[in-house]
Coordinates of C-alpha atoms and ligand atoms in Angstrom, one line a residue:
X1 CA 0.0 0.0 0.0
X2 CA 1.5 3.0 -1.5
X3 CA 0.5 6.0 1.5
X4 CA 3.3 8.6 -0.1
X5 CA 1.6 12.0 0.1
X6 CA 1.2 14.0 -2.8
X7 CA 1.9 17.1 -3.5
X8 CA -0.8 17.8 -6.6
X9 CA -3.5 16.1 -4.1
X10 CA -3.9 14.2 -7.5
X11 CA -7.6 12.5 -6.5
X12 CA -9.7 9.6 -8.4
X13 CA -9.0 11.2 -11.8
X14 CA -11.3 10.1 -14.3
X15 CA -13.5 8.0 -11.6
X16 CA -13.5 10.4 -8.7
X17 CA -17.0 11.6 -9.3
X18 CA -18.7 8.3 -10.5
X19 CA -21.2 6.1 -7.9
X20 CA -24.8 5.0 -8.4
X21 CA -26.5 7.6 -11.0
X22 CA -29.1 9.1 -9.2
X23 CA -32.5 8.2 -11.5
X24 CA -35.8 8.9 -11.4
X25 CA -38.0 6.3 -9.5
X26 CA -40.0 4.5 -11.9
X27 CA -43.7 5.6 -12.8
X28 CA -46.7 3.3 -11.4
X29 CA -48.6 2.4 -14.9
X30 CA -51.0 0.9 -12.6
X31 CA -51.8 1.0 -9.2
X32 CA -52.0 -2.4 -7.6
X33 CA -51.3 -5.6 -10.7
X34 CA -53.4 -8.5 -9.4
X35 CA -50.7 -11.2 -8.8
X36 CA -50.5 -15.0 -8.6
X37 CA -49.9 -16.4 -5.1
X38 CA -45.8 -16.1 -5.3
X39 CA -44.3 -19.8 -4.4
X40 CA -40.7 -18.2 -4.2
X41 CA -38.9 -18.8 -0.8
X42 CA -38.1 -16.0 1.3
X43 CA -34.4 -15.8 2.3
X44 CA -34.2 -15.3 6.1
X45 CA -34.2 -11.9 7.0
X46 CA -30.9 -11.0 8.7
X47 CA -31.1 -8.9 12.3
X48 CA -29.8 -5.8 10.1
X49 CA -33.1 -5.5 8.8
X50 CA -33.9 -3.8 11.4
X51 CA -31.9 -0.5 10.4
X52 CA -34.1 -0.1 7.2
X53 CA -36.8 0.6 10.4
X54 CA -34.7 3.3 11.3
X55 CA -34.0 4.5 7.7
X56 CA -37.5 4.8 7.2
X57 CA -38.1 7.1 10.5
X58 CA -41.3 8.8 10.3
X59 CA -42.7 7.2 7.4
X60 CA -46.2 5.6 7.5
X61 CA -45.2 3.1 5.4
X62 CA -46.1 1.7 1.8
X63 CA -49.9 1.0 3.0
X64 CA -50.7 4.6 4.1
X65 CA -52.8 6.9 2.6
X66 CA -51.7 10.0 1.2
X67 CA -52.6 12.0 4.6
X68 CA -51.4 9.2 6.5
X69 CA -48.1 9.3 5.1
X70 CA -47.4 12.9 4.8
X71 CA -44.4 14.0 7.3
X72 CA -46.7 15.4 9.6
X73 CA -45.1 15.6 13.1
X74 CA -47.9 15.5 14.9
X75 CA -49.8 13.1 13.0
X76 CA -45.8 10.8 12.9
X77 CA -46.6 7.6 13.1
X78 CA -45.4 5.8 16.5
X79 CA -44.5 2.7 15.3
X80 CA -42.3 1.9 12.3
X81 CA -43.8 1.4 9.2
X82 CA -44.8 -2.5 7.9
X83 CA -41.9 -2.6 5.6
X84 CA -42.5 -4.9 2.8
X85 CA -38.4 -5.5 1.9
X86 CA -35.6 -6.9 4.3
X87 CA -32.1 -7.3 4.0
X88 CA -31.2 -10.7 3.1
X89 CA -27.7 -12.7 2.8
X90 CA -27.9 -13.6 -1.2
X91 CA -24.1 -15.9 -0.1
X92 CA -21.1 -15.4 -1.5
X93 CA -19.8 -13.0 -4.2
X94 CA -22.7 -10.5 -3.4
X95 CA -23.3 -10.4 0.6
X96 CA -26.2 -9.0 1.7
X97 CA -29.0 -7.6 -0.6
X98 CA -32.4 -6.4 -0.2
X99 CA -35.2 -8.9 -1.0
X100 CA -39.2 -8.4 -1.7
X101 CA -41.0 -10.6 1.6
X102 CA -44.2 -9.6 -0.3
X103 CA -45.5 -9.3 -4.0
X104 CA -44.3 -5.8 -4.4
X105 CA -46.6 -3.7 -7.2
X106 CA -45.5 -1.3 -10.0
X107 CA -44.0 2.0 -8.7
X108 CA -44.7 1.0 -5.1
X109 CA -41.9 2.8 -2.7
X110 CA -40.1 0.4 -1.1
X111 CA -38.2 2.4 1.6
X112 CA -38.6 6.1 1.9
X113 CA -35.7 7.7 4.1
X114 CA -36.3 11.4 5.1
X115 CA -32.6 13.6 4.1
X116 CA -31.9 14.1 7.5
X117 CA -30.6 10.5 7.7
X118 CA -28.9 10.2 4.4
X119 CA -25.3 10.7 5.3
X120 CA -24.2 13.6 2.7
X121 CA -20.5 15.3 1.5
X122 CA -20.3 18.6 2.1
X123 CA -19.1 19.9 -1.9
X124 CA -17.0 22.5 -0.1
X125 CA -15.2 20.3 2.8
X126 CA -11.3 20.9 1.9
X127 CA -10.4 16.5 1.7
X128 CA -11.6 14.5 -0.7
X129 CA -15.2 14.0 -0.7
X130 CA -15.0 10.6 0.6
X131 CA -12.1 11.1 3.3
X132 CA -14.1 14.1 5.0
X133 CA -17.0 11.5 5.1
X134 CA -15.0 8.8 6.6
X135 CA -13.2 11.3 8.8
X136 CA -17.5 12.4 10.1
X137 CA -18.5 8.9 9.6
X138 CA -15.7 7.6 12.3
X139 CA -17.0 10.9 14.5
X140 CA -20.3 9.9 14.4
X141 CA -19.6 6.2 15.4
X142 CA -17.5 8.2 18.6
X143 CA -20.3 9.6 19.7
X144 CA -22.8 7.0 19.2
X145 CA -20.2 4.4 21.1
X146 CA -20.4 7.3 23.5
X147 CA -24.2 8.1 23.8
X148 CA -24.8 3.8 24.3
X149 CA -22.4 3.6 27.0
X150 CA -23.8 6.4 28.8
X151 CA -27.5 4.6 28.2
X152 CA -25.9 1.4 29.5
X153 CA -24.2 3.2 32.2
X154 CA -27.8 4.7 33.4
X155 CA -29.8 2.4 32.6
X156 CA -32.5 4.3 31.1
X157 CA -33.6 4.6 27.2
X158 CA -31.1 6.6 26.0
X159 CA -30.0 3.8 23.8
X160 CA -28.7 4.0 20.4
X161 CA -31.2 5.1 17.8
X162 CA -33.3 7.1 20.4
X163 CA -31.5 10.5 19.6
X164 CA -32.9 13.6 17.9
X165 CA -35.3 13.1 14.8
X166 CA -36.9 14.9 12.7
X167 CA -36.5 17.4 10.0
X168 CA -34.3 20.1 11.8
X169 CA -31.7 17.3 13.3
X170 CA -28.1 18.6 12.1
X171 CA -26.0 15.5 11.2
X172 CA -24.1 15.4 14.8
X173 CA -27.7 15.9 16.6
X174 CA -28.5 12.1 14.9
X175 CA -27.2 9.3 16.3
X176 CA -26.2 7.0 13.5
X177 CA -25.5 4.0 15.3
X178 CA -28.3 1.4 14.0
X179 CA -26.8 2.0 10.7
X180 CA -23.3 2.5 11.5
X181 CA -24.0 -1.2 13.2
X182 CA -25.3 -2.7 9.5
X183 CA -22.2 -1.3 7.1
X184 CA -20.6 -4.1 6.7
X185 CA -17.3 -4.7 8.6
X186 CA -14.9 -5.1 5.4
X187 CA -15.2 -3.8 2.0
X188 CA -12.4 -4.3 -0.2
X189 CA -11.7 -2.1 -3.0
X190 CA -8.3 -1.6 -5.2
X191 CA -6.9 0.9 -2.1
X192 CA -6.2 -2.3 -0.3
X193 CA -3.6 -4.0 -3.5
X194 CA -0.2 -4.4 -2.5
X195 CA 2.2 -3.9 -5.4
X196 CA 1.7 -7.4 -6.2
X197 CA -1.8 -7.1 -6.9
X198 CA -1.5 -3.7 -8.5
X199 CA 1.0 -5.5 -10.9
X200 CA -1.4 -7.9 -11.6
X201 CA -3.8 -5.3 -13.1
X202 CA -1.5 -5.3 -15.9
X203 CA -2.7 -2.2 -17.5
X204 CA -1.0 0.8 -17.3
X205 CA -3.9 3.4 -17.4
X206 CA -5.2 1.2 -14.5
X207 CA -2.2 0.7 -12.5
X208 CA -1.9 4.6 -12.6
X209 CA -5.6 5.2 -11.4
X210 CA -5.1 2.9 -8.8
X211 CA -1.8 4.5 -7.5
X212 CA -3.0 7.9 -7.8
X213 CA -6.3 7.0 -5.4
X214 CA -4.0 5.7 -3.0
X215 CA -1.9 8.3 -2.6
X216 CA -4.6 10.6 -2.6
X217 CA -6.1 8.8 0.3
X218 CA -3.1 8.3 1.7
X219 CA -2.5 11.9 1.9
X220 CA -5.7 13.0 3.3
X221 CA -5.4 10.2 6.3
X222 CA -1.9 12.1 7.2
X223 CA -3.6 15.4 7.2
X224 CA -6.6 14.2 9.9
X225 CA -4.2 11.7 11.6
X226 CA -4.0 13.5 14.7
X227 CA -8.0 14.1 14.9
X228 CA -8.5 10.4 14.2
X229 CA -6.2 9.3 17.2
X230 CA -8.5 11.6 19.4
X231 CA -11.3 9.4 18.3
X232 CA -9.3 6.3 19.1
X233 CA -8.6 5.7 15.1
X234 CA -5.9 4.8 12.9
X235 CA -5.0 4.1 9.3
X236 CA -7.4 0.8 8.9
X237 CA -10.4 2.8 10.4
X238 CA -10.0 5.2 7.8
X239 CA -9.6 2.8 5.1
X240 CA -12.6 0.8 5.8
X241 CA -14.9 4.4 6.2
X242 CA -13.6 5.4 3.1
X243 CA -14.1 2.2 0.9
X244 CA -17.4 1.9 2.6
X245 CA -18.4 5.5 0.7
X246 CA -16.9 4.5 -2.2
X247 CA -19.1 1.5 -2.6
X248 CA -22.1 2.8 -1.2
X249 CA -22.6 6.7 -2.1
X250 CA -25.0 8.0 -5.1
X251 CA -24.2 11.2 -6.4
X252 CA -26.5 14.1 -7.2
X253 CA -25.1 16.2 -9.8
X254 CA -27.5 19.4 -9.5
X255 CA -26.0 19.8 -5.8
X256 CA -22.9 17.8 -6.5
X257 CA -23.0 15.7 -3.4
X258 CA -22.5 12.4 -2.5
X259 CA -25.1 10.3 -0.7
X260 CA -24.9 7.4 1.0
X261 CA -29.0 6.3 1.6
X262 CA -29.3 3.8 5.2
X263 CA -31.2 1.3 4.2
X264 CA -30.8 1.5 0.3
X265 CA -27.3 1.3 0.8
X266 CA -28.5 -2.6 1.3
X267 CA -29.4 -2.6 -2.7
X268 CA -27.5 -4.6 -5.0
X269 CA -26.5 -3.7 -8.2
X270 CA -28.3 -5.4 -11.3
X271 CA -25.2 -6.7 -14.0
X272 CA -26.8 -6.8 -17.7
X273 CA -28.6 -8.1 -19.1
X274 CA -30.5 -8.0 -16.2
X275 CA -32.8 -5.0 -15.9
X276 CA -33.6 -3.2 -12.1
X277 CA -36.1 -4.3 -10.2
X278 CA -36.4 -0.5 -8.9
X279 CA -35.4 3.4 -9.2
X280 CA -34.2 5.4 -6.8
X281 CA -35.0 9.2 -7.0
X282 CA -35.3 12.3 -4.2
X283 CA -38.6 13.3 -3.5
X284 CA -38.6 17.1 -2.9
X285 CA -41.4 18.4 -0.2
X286 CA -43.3 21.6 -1.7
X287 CA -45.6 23.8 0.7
X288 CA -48.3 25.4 -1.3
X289 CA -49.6 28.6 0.4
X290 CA -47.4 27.9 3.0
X291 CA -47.6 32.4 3.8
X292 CA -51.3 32.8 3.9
X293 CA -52.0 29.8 6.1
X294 CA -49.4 31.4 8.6
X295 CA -51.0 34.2 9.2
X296 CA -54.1 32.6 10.6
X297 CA -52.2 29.3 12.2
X298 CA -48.9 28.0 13.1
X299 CA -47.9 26.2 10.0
X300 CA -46.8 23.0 10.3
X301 CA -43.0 22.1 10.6
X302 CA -41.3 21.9 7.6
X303 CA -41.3 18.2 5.8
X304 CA -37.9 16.7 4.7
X305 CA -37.4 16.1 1.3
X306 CA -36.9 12.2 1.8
X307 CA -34.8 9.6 -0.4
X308 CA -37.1 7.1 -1.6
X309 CA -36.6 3.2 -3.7
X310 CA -39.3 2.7 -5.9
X311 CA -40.5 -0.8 -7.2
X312 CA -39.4 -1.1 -11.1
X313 CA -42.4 -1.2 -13.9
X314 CA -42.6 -4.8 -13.8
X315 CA -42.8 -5.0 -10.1
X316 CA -41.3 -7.4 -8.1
X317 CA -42.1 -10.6 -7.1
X318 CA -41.9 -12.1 -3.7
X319 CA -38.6 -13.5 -2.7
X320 CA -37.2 -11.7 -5.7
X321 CA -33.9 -9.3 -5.1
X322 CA -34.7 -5.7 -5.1
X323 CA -31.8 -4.5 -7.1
X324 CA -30.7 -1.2 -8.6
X325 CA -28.8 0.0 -11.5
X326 CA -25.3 1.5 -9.8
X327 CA -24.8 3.5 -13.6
X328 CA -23.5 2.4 -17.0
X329 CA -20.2 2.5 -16.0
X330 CA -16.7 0.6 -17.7
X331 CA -15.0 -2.0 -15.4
X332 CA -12.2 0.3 -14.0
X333 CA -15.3 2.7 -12.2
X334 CA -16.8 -0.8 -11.0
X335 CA -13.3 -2.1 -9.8
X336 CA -12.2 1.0 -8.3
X337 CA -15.3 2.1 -6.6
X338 CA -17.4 -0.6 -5.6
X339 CA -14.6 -3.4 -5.5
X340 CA -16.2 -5.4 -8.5
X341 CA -16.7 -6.2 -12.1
X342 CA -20.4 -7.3 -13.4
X343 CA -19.8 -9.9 -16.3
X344 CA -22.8 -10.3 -18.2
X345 CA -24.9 -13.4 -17.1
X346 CA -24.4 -16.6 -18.7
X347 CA -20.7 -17.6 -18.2
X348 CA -20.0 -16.4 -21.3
X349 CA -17.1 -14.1 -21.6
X350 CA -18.9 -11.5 -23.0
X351 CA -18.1 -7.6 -22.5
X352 CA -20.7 -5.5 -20.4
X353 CA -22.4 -3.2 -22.8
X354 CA -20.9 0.2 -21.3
X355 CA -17.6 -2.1 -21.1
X356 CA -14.4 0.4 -22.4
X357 CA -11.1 0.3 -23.7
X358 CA -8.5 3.3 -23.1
X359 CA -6.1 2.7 -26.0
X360 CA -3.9 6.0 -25.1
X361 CA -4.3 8.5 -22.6
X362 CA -3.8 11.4 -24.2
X363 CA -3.6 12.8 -27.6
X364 CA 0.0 13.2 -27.4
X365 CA 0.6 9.6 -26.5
X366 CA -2.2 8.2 -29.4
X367 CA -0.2 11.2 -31.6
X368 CA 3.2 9.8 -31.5
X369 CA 2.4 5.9 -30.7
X370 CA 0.4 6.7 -34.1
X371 CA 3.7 7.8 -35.9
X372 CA 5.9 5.5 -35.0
X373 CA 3.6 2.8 -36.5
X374 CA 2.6 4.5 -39.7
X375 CA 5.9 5.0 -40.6
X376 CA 8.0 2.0 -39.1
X377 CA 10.7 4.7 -38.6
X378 CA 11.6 5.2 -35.3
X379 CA 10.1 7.8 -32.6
X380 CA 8.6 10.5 -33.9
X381 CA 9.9 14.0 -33.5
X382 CA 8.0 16.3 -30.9
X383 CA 7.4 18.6 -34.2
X384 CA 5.8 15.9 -35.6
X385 CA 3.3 15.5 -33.0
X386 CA 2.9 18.5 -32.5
X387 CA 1.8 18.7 -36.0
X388 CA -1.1 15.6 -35.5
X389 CA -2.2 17.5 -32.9
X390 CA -2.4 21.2 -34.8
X391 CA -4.8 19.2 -37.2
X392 CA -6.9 17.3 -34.7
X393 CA -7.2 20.9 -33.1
X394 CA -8.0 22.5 -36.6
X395 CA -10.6 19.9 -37.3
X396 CA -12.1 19.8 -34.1
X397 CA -11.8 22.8 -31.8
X398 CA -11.5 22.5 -27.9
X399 CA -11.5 18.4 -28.1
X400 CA -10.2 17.6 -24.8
X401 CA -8.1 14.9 -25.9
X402 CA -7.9 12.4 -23.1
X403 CA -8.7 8.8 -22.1
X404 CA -8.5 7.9 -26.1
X405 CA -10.9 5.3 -26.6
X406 CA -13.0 2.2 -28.4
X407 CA -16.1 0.6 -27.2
X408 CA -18.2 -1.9 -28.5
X409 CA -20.2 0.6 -30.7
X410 CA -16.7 1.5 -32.1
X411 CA -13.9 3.8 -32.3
X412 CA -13.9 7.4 -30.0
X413 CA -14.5 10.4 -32.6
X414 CA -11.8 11.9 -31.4
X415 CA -9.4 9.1 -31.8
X416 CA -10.2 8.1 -35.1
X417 CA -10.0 12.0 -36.6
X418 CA -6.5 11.6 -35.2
X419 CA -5.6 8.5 -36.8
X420 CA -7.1 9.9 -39.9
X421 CA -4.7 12.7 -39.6
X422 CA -1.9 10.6 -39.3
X423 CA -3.0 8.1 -41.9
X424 CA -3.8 10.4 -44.3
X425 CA -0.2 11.4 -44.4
X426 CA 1.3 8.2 -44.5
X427 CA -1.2 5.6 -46.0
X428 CA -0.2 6.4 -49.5
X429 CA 1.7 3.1 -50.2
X430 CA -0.2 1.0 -47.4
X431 CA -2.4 -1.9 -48.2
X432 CA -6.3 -0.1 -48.7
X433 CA -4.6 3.7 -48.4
X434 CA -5.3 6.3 -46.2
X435 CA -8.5 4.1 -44.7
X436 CA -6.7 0.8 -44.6
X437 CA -4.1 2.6 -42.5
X438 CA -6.3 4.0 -40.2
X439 CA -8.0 0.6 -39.5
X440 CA -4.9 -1.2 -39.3
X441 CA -3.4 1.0 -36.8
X442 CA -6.7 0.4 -34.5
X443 CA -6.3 -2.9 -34.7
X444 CA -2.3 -3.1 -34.0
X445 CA -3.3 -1.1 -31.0
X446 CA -5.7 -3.1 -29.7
X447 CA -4.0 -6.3 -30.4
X448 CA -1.6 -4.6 -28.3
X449 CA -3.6 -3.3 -25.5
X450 CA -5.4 -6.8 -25.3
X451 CA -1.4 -8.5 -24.0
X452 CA -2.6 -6.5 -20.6
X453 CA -5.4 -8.4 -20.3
X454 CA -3.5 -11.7 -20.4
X455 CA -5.0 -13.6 -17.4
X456 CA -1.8 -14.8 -16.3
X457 CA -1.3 -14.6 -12.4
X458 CA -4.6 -13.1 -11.2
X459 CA -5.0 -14.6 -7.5
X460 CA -7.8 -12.2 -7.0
X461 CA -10.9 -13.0 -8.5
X462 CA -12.2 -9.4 -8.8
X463 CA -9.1 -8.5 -11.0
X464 CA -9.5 -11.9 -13.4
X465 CA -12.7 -10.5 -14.0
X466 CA -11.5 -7.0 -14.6
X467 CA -9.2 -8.7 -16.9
X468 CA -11.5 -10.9 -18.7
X469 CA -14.1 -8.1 -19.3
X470 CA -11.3 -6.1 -21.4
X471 CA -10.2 -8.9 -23.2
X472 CA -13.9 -10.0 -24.6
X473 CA -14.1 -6.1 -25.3
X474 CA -10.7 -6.3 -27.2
X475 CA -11.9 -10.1 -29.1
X476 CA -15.3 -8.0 -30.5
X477 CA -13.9 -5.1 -31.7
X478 CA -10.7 -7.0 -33.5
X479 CA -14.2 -9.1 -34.5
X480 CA -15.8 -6.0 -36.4
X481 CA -12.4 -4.5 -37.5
Ligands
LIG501 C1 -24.3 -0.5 -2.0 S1 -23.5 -2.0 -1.4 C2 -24.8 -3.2 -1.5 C3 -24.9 -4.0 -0.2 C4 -23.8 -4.9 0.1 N1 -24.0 -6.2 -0.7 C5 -23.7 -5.3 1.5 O1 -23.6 -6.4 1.9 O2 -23.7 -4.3 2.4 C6 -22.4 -2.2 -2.7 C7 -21.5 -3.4 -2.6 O3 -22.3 -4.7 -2.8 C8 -21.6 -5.6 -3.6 N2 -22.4 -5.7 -4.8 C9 -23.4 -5.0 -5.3 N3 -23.9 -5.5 -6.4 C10 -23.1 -6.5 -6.7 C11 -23.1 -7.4 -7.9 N4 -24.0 -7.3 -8.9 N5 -22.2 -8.4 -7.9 C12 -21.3 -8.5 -6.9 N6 -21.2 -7.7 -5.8 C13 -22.1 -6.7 -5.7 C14 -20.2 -5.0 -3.8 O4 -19.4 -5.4 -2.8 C15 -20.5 -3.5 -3.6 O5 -19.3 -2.8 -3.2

């Protein structure tokens, strides 16, 4: 583990920003679809099922009527609400997921958690969004430790989960303990590879993104070191916090924050070809003549927008996984964030349809790599380059040429107008001219990329599939070359 701190504070480059998408719940087409008696088994709820409870505070629940279930404080309900999901262990490879216990019906909400308990970055904290959450997230577990032993100590109900709620708690007026007690105790995500396994990646784009998170992380856990001994915390209580946000968070882009959901946090993500079972969306609360009914009574308190997981358009059936869609993502986001690869179903090494090749990463590289093989002449001189680049530039203005590259719909726009540049120039002798030259040189690239991908000595099954992904992405595009 590479902890050297860096002086650029060079973060998660290309993946920093990516978690779940953030999508709109599904639409109800109907209300409730008539179903046949389900016969499928109901895994065992586990005991953290009981933290979707508390996720779901002041909800009336998926039976309620619209008055019923409106965030009324007076009207809150006392009990929590008949939850018709639990959190089930789906065995190994996937741990704990959420599953239907009933028939679940077409845009039904599943779990409805009001923002005062979705754990959020703050989009101007100075660390790395996911190291000032760990550094809160192992503050919060503090004073939660804290707040039980005093309730132990007195013997009264000051126990965990009995703290401030409602819509004006401030994160450190919550206590976050029931689901601080359900994260699961290990996540393992590429901060953890030693050299060895980092090696094993075998690709260099990788191997960089991978460094570069670690001594990003690395650098923020120096920089709150001293707070996080006050707390009783070192380097693998920071690690764990901030791989548990990694694999856990959905981002909003219109406030650019990260959100990590208790409860839906429990949802697994659905590999194609598999569709969702459900949406997850925010669920803003509006006050209409919010003034003019204050004159004449106290209002009511404010509602909290709430976080909600909506049953898919299909529905779901009983004993069925409630899964979600974590974004259309290539493997390295997957690997890097949430410590995995989805392979398409089947067994069969097919690549994942957002699956993505980076054959240079940056224009300069693709320039002269491009060069060198047109011509079979040696290095190319900087002028040269510089040249590929002028016309790329010319042809299309204010490209950003980075991470160069070719999916399974074909080659980046950016990267073939380059190519084309370069070919154009030197395909007048080659095998189909300018064109044949351009395809070849995609081809020799990938052929070359694809040696990365070997899978050789992977002894971690997360990175075999990394590498197996790439290489079925490499076979079909040599396939349609
Ligand atoms: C948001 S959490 C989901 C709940 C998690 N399974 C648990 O036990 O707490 C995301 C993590 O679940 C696992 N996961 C989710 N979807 C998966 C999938 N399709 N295949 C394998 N692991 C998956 C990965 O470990 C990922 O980092």
């Amino acid at each position: 583990m590479q902890r050297t701190a860096s002086s650029s504070w060079r973060c998660p480059g290309r993946y920093g920003s990516l978690v779940h998408r953030l999508s709109r719940p599904h639409r109800a087409r109907t209300s409730l679809v008539p179903r046949a008696a389900a016969a499928a088994p109901v895994a065992p709820s586990l005991p953290t099922s009981t933290v979707l409870d508390w996720a779901c505070s002041g909800w009336a629940g998926p039976d309620a009527s619209a008055s019923e279930a409106s965030w009324d404080r007076r009207r809150r309900p006392a009990s929590p609400p008949q939850l018709r999901v639990a959190v089930a262990d789906l065995g190994p490879g996937r741990g704990r997921g959420l599953m239907a216990t009933e028939d679940l019906a077409p845009g039904e909400t599943l779990l409805s958690v009001p923002l005062t308990r979705v754990f959020a970055s703050d989009p101007d904290a100075e660390l790395h969004w996911s190291a000032d959450m760990a550094l809160r997230l192992l503050r919060a577990r503090h004073r939660s430790r804290a707040l039980a032993a005093a309730g132990a100590g007195a013997g009264a109900g000051a126990a965990a989960g009995s703290a401030v709620q409602g819509a004006e708690a401030g994160e450190e007026e919550v206590d976050w303990g029931p689901w601080i007690q359900a994260l699961p105790a290990h996540v393992r995500t590429p901060l953890e590879y030693d050299d060895d396994e980092v090696r094993q990646l075998g690709c260099p784009y990788m191997q960089e993104e991978v460094v570069g998170m670690q001594e990003c992380i690395g650098a923020c856990f120096e920089a709150v070191e001293g707070e996080l001994a006050e707390l009783g915390c070192g380097w693998s209580d920071f690690l764990w916090a901030v791989q548990v946000f990694h694999s856990r968070c959905f981002f909003e882009p219109t406030s650019g924050r990260h959100l990590c959901v208790p409860g839906v946090d429990m949802a697994n993500h659905a590999p194609a070809p598999a569709a969702p079972s459900a949406g997850v969306g925010v669920v803003r609360a509006l006050s209409q003549g919010w003034d003019a009914v204050a004159e004449v009574a106290e209002p009511p308190p404010p509602e909290p927008s709430r976080f909600a997981l909506v049953a898919g358009e299909a529905g779901i059936r009983r004993g069925e996984e409630v899964t979600i869609s974590y974004g259309g993502w290539p493997s390295e986001a997957f690997l890097l964030l949430f410590g995995f690869v989805p392979l398409p179903g089947g067994g069969a090494a097919l690549p994942g349809p957002s699956e993505a090749l980076t054959l240079f990463g940056d224009g300069r590289e693709a320039a002269a790599w491009a060069l060198e093989a047109a011509r079979g002449a040696g290095a190319a001189s900087e002028s040269a380059v510089d040249g590929v680049l002028a016309a790329v530039e010319a042809a299309m203005p204010g490209a950003m040429l980075q991470n160069l590259m070719v999916t399974g719909d074909g080659v980046d726009g950016r990267l073939q107008l380059l190519l084309d540049v370069v070919a154009g120039a030197n395909g007048a002798g080659a095998e189909g001219g300018a064109q044949g030259l351009s395809r070849a040189l995609v081809r020799r690239r990938v052929e070359e990329r694809m040696r990365h991908f070997v899978s050789g000595d992977s002894t971690d099954e997360t990175i075999a599939a990394f590498k197996s992904s790439k290489r079925a992405l490499c076979e079909k595009v040599l396939s349609m070359l």
